[in-house]
Short mmCIF file of C-alpha atoms in Angstrom, two decimals:
data_model
loop_
_atom_site.label_atom_id
_atom_site.label_comp_id
_atom_site.label_asym_id
_atom_site.label_seq_id
_atom_site.Cartn_x
_atom_site.Cartn_y
_atom_site.Cartn_z
CA CYS A 1 -5.39 20.20 -8.21
CA GLY A 2 -5.49 16.96 -10.12
CA GLY A 3 -5.55 13.55 -8.53
CA SER A 4 -6.46 9.80 -9.12
CA VAL A 5 -10.10 9.37 -10.06
CA SER A 6 -11.84 5.78 -10.02
CA ASP A 7 -15.44 6.61 -10.21
CA SER A 8 -17.33 5.32 -13.15
CA SER A 9 -18.35 8.59 -14.12
CA GLY A 10 -17.61 12.32 -13.15
CA VAL A 11 -16.81 15.65 -14.02
CA LEU A 12 -13.19 17.12 -14.30
CA GLN A 13 -12.83 20.99 -14.30
CA SER A 14 -10.06 23.49 -13.97
CA PRO A 15 -9.21 25.35 -10.58
CA ASN A 16 -11.73 27.66 -9.46
CA TYR A 17 -14.19 26.98 -12.17
CA PRO A 18 -16.27 28.82 -13.12
CA GLY A 19 -14.07 31.42 -12.06
CA ASN A 20 -10.78 32.36 -13.32
CA TYR A 21 -8.14 29.60 -13.10
CA PRO A 22 -4.84 30.34 -11.21
CA ASN A 23 -1.59 31.26 -12.59
CA ASP A 24 1.39 28.62 -12.89
CA ALA A 25 -0.81 25.79 -12.46
CA ASP A 26 -0.16 21.98 -13.90
CA CYS A 27 -2.82 19.65 -12.72
CA VAL A 28 -2.91 16.18 -13.68
CA TRP A 29 -6.03 13.74 -13.19
CA GLU A 30 -5.11 10.04 -13.78
CA ILE A 31 -8.74 8.45 -14.65
CA GLN A 32 -8.94 4.65 -14.28
CA VAL A 33 -12.10 2.80 -14.38
CA GLU A 34 -12.68 -0.82 -14.16
CA ASN A 35 -10.95 -3.37 -16.01
CA ASN A 36 -12.23 -4.24 -19.44
CA PHE A 37 -13.88 -0.69 -19.68
CA ARG A 38 -13.17 2.13 -21.82
CA VAL A 39 -12.67 5.82 -20.63
CA THR A 40 -15.03 8.26 -22.76
CA LEU A 41 -14.12 12.23 -22.03
CA THR A 42 -16.13 15.06 -23.59
CA PHE A 43 -15.67 18.52 -23.05
CA ARG A 44 -18.43 20.91 -22.37
CA ASP A 45 -16.76 24.34 -22.05
CA ILE A 46 -13.50 25.66 -22.90
CA VAL A 47 -11.99 29.19 -22.41
CA MET A 48 -8.43 29.93 -22.12
CA GLN A 49 -5.93 31.94 -23.23
CA SER A 50 -4.32 32.01 -26.77
CA ARG A 51 -5.25 30.03 -29.66
CA THR A 52 -1.85 28.75 -30.28
CA CYS A 53 -1.94 26.84 -27.05
CA GLN A 54 1.66 27.64 -26.00
CA HIS A 55 0.70 29.31 -22.63
CA ASP A 56 -2.26 27.80 -21.42
CA TYR A 57 -3.67 24.33 -22.55
CA ILE A 58 -4.94 21.13 -22.11
CA GLU A 59 -3.35 17.65 -22.97
CA VAL A 60 -5.23 14.08 -22.91
CA TYR A 61 -3.09 11.02 -22.96
CA ASP A 62 -4.23 7.34 -23.72
CA GLY A 63 -3.09 5.93 -20.39
CA PRO A 64 -0.48 7.43 -17.91
CA LEU A 65 0.95 10.92 -18.38
CA HIS A 66 4.86 10.01 -19.21
CA SER A 67 4.40 6.68 -21.18
CA SER A 68 1.30 6.73 -23.33
CA PRO A 69 0.49 8.64 -26.98
CA LEU A 70 -1.14 12.06 -26.80
CA LEU A 71 -4.50 11.98 -28.02
CA GLY A 72 -5.08 15.65 -28.09
CA ARG A 73 -3.88 18.87 -26.99
CA PHE A 74 -5.83 22.22 -27.20
CA CYS A 75 -7.14 25.51 -25.71
CA SER A 76 -10.29 26.57 -27.59
CA GLY A 77 -12.19 25.66 -30.51
CA SER A 78 -14.95 22.86 -30.53
CA PHE A 79 -15.57 20.65 -27.70
CA PRO A 80 -13.79 17.35 -28.69
CA THR A 81 -14.44 13.82 -27.54
CA TYR A 82 -11.76 11.08 -26.82
CA VAL A 83 -12.10 7.56 -25.93
CA SER A 84 -9.13 5.64 -24.26
CA SER A 85 -7.92 2.27 -25.60
CA SER A 86 -7.93 0.83 -22.13
CA ASN A 87 -9.39 1.19 -18.65
CA MET A 88 -7.12 4.47 -17.96
CA MET A 89 -6.80 8.07 -19.38
CA SER A 90 -4.84 11.06 -18.10
CA VAL A 91 -5.89 14.67 -18.34
CA ARG A 92 -3.41 17.60 -17.96
CA PHE A 93 -4.34 21.24 -17.59
CA HIS A 94 -1.59 23.87 -17.79
CA SER A 95 -1.33 27.58 -17.25
CA ASP A 96 1.33 30.08 -17.17
CA SER A 97 2.06 33.37 -15.23
CA ARG A 98 0.14 35.69 -17.31
CA TYR A 99 -3.47 36.07 -18.09
CA SER A 100 -6.11 33.68 -16.52
CA PHE A 101 -9.70 32.75 -17.76
CA ARG A 102 -12.64 30.69 -17.01
CA GLY A 103 -11.05 27.57 -17.86
CA PHE A 104 -12.75 24.02 -18.95
CA GLN A 105 -15.19 21.54 -17.65
CA ALA A 106 -15.25 18.15 -19.06
CA HIS A 107 -17.53 14.86 -18.27
CA TYR A 108 -16.19 11.67 -18.36
CA SER A 109 -17.74 7.88 -18.03
CA SER A 110 -17.12 4.35 -18.73
CA ILE A 111 -18.29 2.08 -21.44
CA PRO A 112 -17.85 -1.53 -22.02
CA ALA A 113 -14.93 -2.67 -24.13
CA GLY A 114 -15.62 -5.74 -26.37
CA HIS A 115 -15.82 -8.60 -24.19
CA ASN A 116 -14.08 -11.30 -26.74
CA THR A 117 -11.15 -11.05 -24.31
CA THR A 118 -11.20 -9.95 -20.79
CA ILE A 119 -8.27 -9.21 -18.38
CA GLN A 120 -8.02 -8.84 -14.56
CA CYS A 121 -4.72 -7.75 -12.97
CA LEU A 122 -4.66 -9.47 -9.65
CA PRO A 123 -2.03 -9.49 -7.15
CA ASP A 124 -0.08 -12.52 -8.17
CA TYR A 125 -1.38 -13.28 -11.60
CA MET A 126 -3.36 -12.33 -14.74
CA HIS A 127 -6.66 -13.28 -15.34
CA VAL A 128 -7.58 -13.78 -18.73
CA VAL A 129 -10.66 -15.07 -20.24
CA VAL A 130 -11.31 -15.94 -24.02
CA SER A 131 -14.85 -16.31 -25.29
CA ARG A 132 -15.28 -19.58 -26.90
CA ASP A 133 -18.29 -17.96 -29.07
CA TYR A 134 -15.68 -15.48 -30.13
CA LEU A 135 -13.11 -18.22 -31.14
CA GLN A 136 -15.69 -20.19 -32.76
CA SER A 137 -16.94 -17.30 -34.82
CA GLN A 138 -13.45 -16.86 -36.32
CA GLY A 139 -13.12 -20.54 -36.87
CA TYR A 140 -10.78 -21.73 -34.34
CA SER A 141 -10.76 -24.57 -31.73
CA ALA A 142 -10.72 -24.18 -27.92
CA GLN A 143 -8.52 -26.94 -27.71
CA ARG A 144 -5.83 -25.09 -29.73
CA VAL A 145 -5.40 -22.22 -27.58
CA THR A 146 -2.08 -21.98 -25.71
CA LEU A 147 0.51 -20.06 -24.36
CA ASN A 148 4.04 -20.20 -25.67
CA ASP A 149 4.97 -22.20 -22.40
CA ASN A 150 2.84 -25.44 -22.98
CA ARG A 151 3.39 -26.19 -19.25
CA CYS A 152 0.94 -23.56 -18.30
CA ARG A 153 -2.44 -24.92 -19.65
CA PRO A 154 -5.84 -23.10 -19.84
CA THR A 155 -9.09 -24.19 -18.18
CA VAL A 156 -11.64 -24.77 -20.85
CA THR A 157 -15.20 -24.40 -19.71
CA SER A 158 -18.48 -24.62 -21.87
CA GLN A 159 -18.46 -20.83 -22.66
CA GLU A 160 -14.94 -19.87 -21.96
CA VAL A 161 -10.87 -20.33 -22.13
CA VAL A 162 -9.56 -19.38 -18.79
CA PHE A 163 -5.82 -18.62 -18.15
CA ASN A 164 -4.13 -17.49 -14.80
CA ILE A 165 -0.74 -16.40 -15.80
CA PRO A 166 1.99 -15.76 -13.20
CA TYR A 167 3.95 -12.55 -13.26
CA ASN A 168 7.14 -14.60 -12.76
CA SER A 169 6.54 -17.72 -14.63
CA CYS A 170 5.02 -19.05 -17.77
CA GLY A 171 6.94 -16.79 -20.20
CA THR A 172 5.69 -13.51 -18.85
CA ILE A 173 8.02 -11.07 -19.82
CA GLN A 174 8.90 -7.97 -17.33
CA GLU A 175 9.56 -4.43 -18.84
CA GLU A 176 10.14 -1.11 -17.17
CA ASN A 177 9.17 2.67 -18.41
CA ASN A 178 8.59 5.91 -16.67
CA ASP A 179 5.35 5.25 -15.24
CA THR A 180 4.52 1.70 -15.04
CA ILE A 181 6.38 -2.02 -14.54
CA ASN A 182 4.91 -4.16 -17.13
CA TYR A 183 3.94 -7.89 -17.32
CA SER A 184 3.35 -9.23 -20.79
CA ASN A 185 2.47 -12.82 -22.16
CA THR A 186 1.18 -13.97 -25.65
CA ILE A 187 -1.66 -16.60 -26.08
CA SER A 188 -1.57 -18.36 -29.47
CA VAL A 189 -4.72 -19.24 -31.34
CA ALA A 190 -3.77 -21.91 -33.91
CA SER A 191 -5.37 -22.48 -37.18
CA SER A 192 -6.75 -26.20 -37.77
CA GLY A 193 -5.26 -28.02 -40.40
CA TYR A 194 -1.66 -29.61 -41.10
CA ILE A 195 -1.41 -29.03 -44.73
CA ILE A 196 -3.89 -26.64 -45.91
CA LYS A 197 -4.64 -23.57 -43.56
CA ARG A 198 -7.62 -21.38 -44.37
CA LYS A 199 -6.95 -18.85 -41.73
CA LYS A 200 -4.03 -17.26 -40.09
CA ASN A 201 -2.95 -17.98 -37.01
CA THR A 202 -3.87 -15.38 -34.27
CA ASN A 203 -1.51 -14.14 -31.09
CA LEU A 204 -3.55 -12.31 -28.41
CA HIS A 205 -0.98 -10.21 -26.25
CA VAL A 206 -2.04 -9.95 -23.09
CA SER A 207 -0.13 -7.05 -20.60
CA CYS A 208 -0.84 -5.81 -16.89
CA LYS A 209 0.91 -2.50 -16.45
CA MET A 210 1.44 -1.79 -12.82
CA LEU A 211 1.06 2.14 -12.16
CA ARG A 212 3.52 4.07 -10.90
CA LYS A 213 1.16 6.31 -8.85
CA SER A 214 -1.57 4.16 -6.88
CA TRP A 215 -3.93 5.00 -4.07
CA GLN A 216 -4.82 2.43 -1.47
CA GLN A 217 -7.02 3.17 1.22
CA VAL A 218 -6.74 1.08 4.15
CA MET A 219 -8.31 2.43 7.14
CA TYR A 220 -6.64 0.39 9.87
CA ALA A 221 -8.20 1.86 12.98
CA ALA A 222 -6.41 2.85 15.89
CA GLU A 223 -7.78 1.90 17.94
CA ASP A 224 1.77 -15.08 -40.16
CA THR A 225 -0.12 -13.93 -37.83
CA VAL A 226 -2.78 -11.62 -36.80
CA ASP A 227 -1.69 -9.88 -33.58
CA VAL A 228 -4.34 -8.42 -31.06
CA ASN A 229 -3.26 -6.18 -28.35
CA GLU A 230 -5.15 -6.51 -24.97
CA TYR A 231 -3.86 -4.60 -21.82
CA GLN A 232 -4.97 -3.04 -18.59
CA PHE A 233 -3.70 -1.02 -16.07
CA GLY A 234 -3.56 -2.36 -12.42
CA ARG A 235 -2.24 -1.07 -8.98
CA TYR A 236 0.02 -2.85 -6.59
CA ASN A 237 -1.78 -3.99 -3.66
CA MET A 238 0.01 -2.75 -0.36
CA ASN A 239 -1.41 -2.62 3.15
CA ILE A 240 0.36 -1.37 6.68
CA THR A 241 -0.11 -3.15 9.95
CA PHE A 242 0.62 -1.65 13.23
CA TYR A 243 2.69 -4.23 15.65
CA ASP A 244 3.05 -4.13 19.27
CA SER A 245 6.87 -4.16 19.59
CA PRO A 246 10.06 -4.02 17.27
CA ALA A 247 9.95 -7.84 17.11
CA PHE A 248 6.91 -7.57 14.49
CA GLN A 249 5.60 -10.98 15.69
CA ARG A 250 2.01 -9.52 16.99
CA GLN A 251 -0.14 -7.46 15.12
CA VAL A 252 -2.18 -4.74 16.68
CA ARG A 253 -5.88 -6.04 15.48
CA GLY A 254 -8.08 -3.49 17.85
CA SER A 255 -10.13 -0.70 16.43
CA PRO A 256 -9.76 2.09 17.09
CA TYR A 257 -6.09 1.59 18.16
CA TYR A 258 -5.54 3.76 21.45
CA ILE A 259 -2.02 4.65 22.33
CA ASP A 260 -0.40 6.54 25.00
CA LEU A 261 1.50 9.92 24.62
CA ASN A 262 5.29 9.23 24.09
CA GLN A 263 4.37 5.54 22.86
CA ASN A 264 6.51 4.04 20.02
CA LEU A 265 4.17 2.74 17.12
CA TYR A 266 5.82 -0.18 14.87
CA LEU A 267 4.43 -0.37 11.53
CA GLN A 268 5.04 -2.73 8.58
CA ALA A 269 3.81 -2.11 5.04
CA CYS A 270 3.60 -5.27 2.79
CA LEU A 271 3.51 -5.50 -0.70
CA HIS A 272 1.41 -8.40 -2.32
CA SER A 273 2.86 -9.41 -5.49
CA SER A 274 4.07 -12.68 -6.86
CA ASP A 275 6.95 -10.84 -8.54
CA PRO A 276 10.22 -11.64 -6.17
CA ASN A 277 12.08 -8.96 -7.85
CA LEU A 278 10.61 -5.95 -6.32
CA LYS A 279 11.71 -3.71 -3.29
CA VAL A 280 9.31 -1.47 -1.21
CA VAL A 281 10.63 1.52 1.05
CA VAL A 282 9.05 4.38 2.98
CA ASP A 283 9.26 7.35 1.01
CA THR A 284 6.82 10.09 2.87
CA CYS A 285 4.81 9.79 5.83
CA VAL A 286 2.45 12.42 6.93
CA ALA A 287 0.00 12.75 9.94
CA SER A 288 -3.52 14.64 9.83
CA PRO A 289 -6.80 15.03 11.87
CA ASP A 290 -8.43 14.51 8.40
CA PRO A 291 -8.27 11.65 6.53
CA ARG A 292 -9.17 13.57 3.40
CA ASP A 293 -6.84 16.35 3.84
CA PHE A 294 -3.41 15.95 4.57
CA ASN A 295 -2.18 19.52 3.52
CA THR A 296 -4.02 22.03 5.71
CA LEU A 297 -2.82 20.76 9.36
CA ALA A 298 -0.13 17.98 8.57
CA TYR A 299 2.82 16.85 10.24
CA TYR A 300 5.52 14.99 8.53
CA LEU A 301 7.55 12.07 9.89
CA VAL A 302 9.43 11.35 6.71
CA ARG A 303 9.52 13.21 3.44
CA ASN A 304 11.13 12.05 0.08
CA GLY A 305 13.16 9.42 2.16
CA CYS A 306 14.25 12.16 4.90
CA PRO A 307 13.57 11.66 8.30
CA ARG A 308 11.52 14.76 9.71
CA ASP A 309 10.84 13.38 13.15
CA SER A 310 13.44 12.54 15.60
CA SER A 311 11.96 9.42 16.71
CA TYR A 312 11.39 8.24 13.32
CA ALA A 313 13.36 5.12 12.29
CA THR A 314 13.38 1.93 10.09
CA TYR A 315 14.30 -1.71 10.90
CA TYR A 316 15.57 -4.64 9.04
CA SER A 317 12.97 -6.85 7.10
CA PRO A 318 13.14 -10.25 6.32
CA SER A 319 11.62 -9.65 2.91
CA SER A 320 12.17 -7.17 0.12
CA HIS A 321 8.37 -7.08 0.21
CA PHE A 322 8.12 -5.65 3.55
CA ALA A 323 9.33 -2.09 4.79
CA ARG A 324 9.42 -1.66 8.69
CA PHE A 325 9.52 1.54 10.68
CA LYS A 326 8.67 3.08 13.90
CA PHE A 327 7.84 6.75 15.48
CA ASN A 328 6.90 8.39 18.75
CA ALA A 329 3.08 9.24 19.42
CA PHE A 330 3.82 12.39 21.06
CA GLU A 331 4.81 14.21 18.07
CA PHE A 332 1.58 14.23 16.12
CA MET A 333 -1.33 13.56 18.82
CA SER A 334 -3.18 16.81 18.91
CA ARG A 335 -6.43 18.46 20.46
CA HIS A 336 -8.16 16.32 17.59
CA PRO A 337 -9.74 13.06 18.79
CA SER A 338 -8.19 10.91 15.98
CA VAL A 339 -5.00 10.96 13.90
CA TYR A 340 -4.66 9.39 10.56
CA LEU A 341 -1.46 8.65 8.60
CA LYS A 342 -0.93 8.79 4.92
CA CYS A 343 2.21 7.16 3.73
CA GLN A 344 3.81 6.88 0.16
CA MET A 345 5.52 3.83 -0.59
CA LEU A 346 8.16 3.30 -3.44
CA VAL A 347 8.28 0.07 -5.31
CA CYS A 348 11.42 -0.41 -7.44
CA ARG A 349 13.19 -3.45 -9.07
CA LEU A 350 15.44 -5.19 -6.78
CA GLY A 351 18.95 -4.50 -7.28
CA ASP A 352 18.39 -1.36 -9.27
CA TYR A 353 20.76 0.79 -7.33
CA SER A 354 19.73 3.84 -9.56
CA SER A 355 16.44 3.95 -8.27
CA HIS A 356 15.17 5.92 -4.84
CA CYS A 357 14.66 2.70 -3.19
CA TYR A 358 18.66 2.60 -2.78
CA ARG A 359 19.42 6.31 -2.44
CA GLY A 360 17.50 7.14 0.58
CA CYS A 361 16.95 10.64 1.65
CA SER A 362 16.47 12.79 -1.60
CA SER A 363 15.01 16.17 -2.04
CA ARG A 364 13.90 14.99 -5.61
CA VAL A 365 12.94 18.71 -6.83
CA LYS A 366 12.57 17.36 -10.28
CA ARG A 367 11.34 14.30 -11.73
CA ASP A 368 14.02 11.54 -12.20
CA THR A 369 13.37 9.05 -15.13
CA SER A 370 16.85 7.14 -14.73
CA SER A 371 14.91 4.12 -13.51
CA ALA A 372 11.05 2.81 -12.73
CA GLU A 373 9.69 3.29 -9.39
CA GLU A 374 6.24 2.69 -8.36
CA LYS A 375 4.36 4.70 -6.06
CA VAL A 376 1.61 3.54 -3.67
CA ASP A 377 -0.26 5.77 -1.08
CA VAL A 378 -1.92 4.02 2.01
CA VAL A 379 -4.07 5.98 4.57
CA VAL A 380 -4.03 4.28 7.88
CA GLY A 381 -5.70 5.25 11.13
CA PRO A 382 -7.33 6.86 13.26
CA LEU A 383 -4.97 6.74 16.26
CA GLN A 384 -6.53 7.82 19.36
CA LEU A 385 -5.13 8.73 22.75
CA ARG A 386 -6.17 6.36 25.64
CA GLY A 387 -8.69 7.76 27.99
CA GLY A 388 -7.35 10.36 30.46
CA ASP A 389 -4.35 11.67 28.69
CA ALA A 390 -3.95 15.32 27.88
CA PRO A 391 -3.46 15.92 24.30
CA SER A 392 -0.19 17.84 22.85
CA GLY A 393 -0.22 20.22 19.85
CA ILE A 394 0.02 19.27 16.10
CA THR A 395 2.56 21.24 14.27
CA ALA A 396 2.48 22.04 10.56
#
């Protein structure tokens, strides 16, 4: 149960709804809508154990679960509505080992935020647009809108003031917490007048918060001042590419990628980010014949940094933004016509030796909050056997 949700509207409900939910459930939904939209969540049905909310309960957070304010915790009563302050909201459902009831159903949708200031978290920079109509309505001039670093100038058009703010310069500050790596900067809007000022200066605090858990679907076929805070949640941009040899010089561009049994497959994961102080490693890779289901019939090549397949190996990478690895096709090719891979990559701060990027194999039974790591999941495939080869069995 739970997972990442990115549609503009939809329904959340407890497992088995309207049947009874299971015991010992702990589900987290991360709802992320478009930049410069907000999430509104309305509960339509709630039937759960206990009015004290000590055993079974629902929690709603204004952003990622572990680093955002709690908007509400409840298990019965009226049907509340919540609105996020950014483009992300998290919902957690918890049940204990005792009684079980019908659970809950909730509807969510996205609503436009105020468009005085808009932000896009792009791979290399924050794209920030300030409306000139808004500035004029507040008595400000577009010519007096600057970053703290005056060398980084905006583009001023007839309608907008546009900043492209790099993540690694122009005074951008980098911070870490349990769920995100944050990039923030300040746009200053100065009042006119040198001796007598009729208005206060305004600071627009802009921030891109790169999520800890991000989904990337890449079907690479085988074959005195007023302070205003604006922020968005973004995703690290990651892709995985097949190569034809351990030299990693020539990409495999055919689709689908037809392979032979016992053929070695060479892959490179690439993190697209202008922040040089990031490191990426392979955490988990699992094979499945179904790109939507990596649980029912699955074969792990590596899990939590621990190789599960004897043919799995990693290679030296020329950049901390690359992770190179290989495995042998024999172990996972099956009766099924195609096989897909789902790989979870860890993104950590370069040189943070307390992070899992540097620890290697780890069971990680419980969550480690000693340092910031972002998780990015990438799906690649299908892989198909070249015509005439007998298939082998897939093991779970």
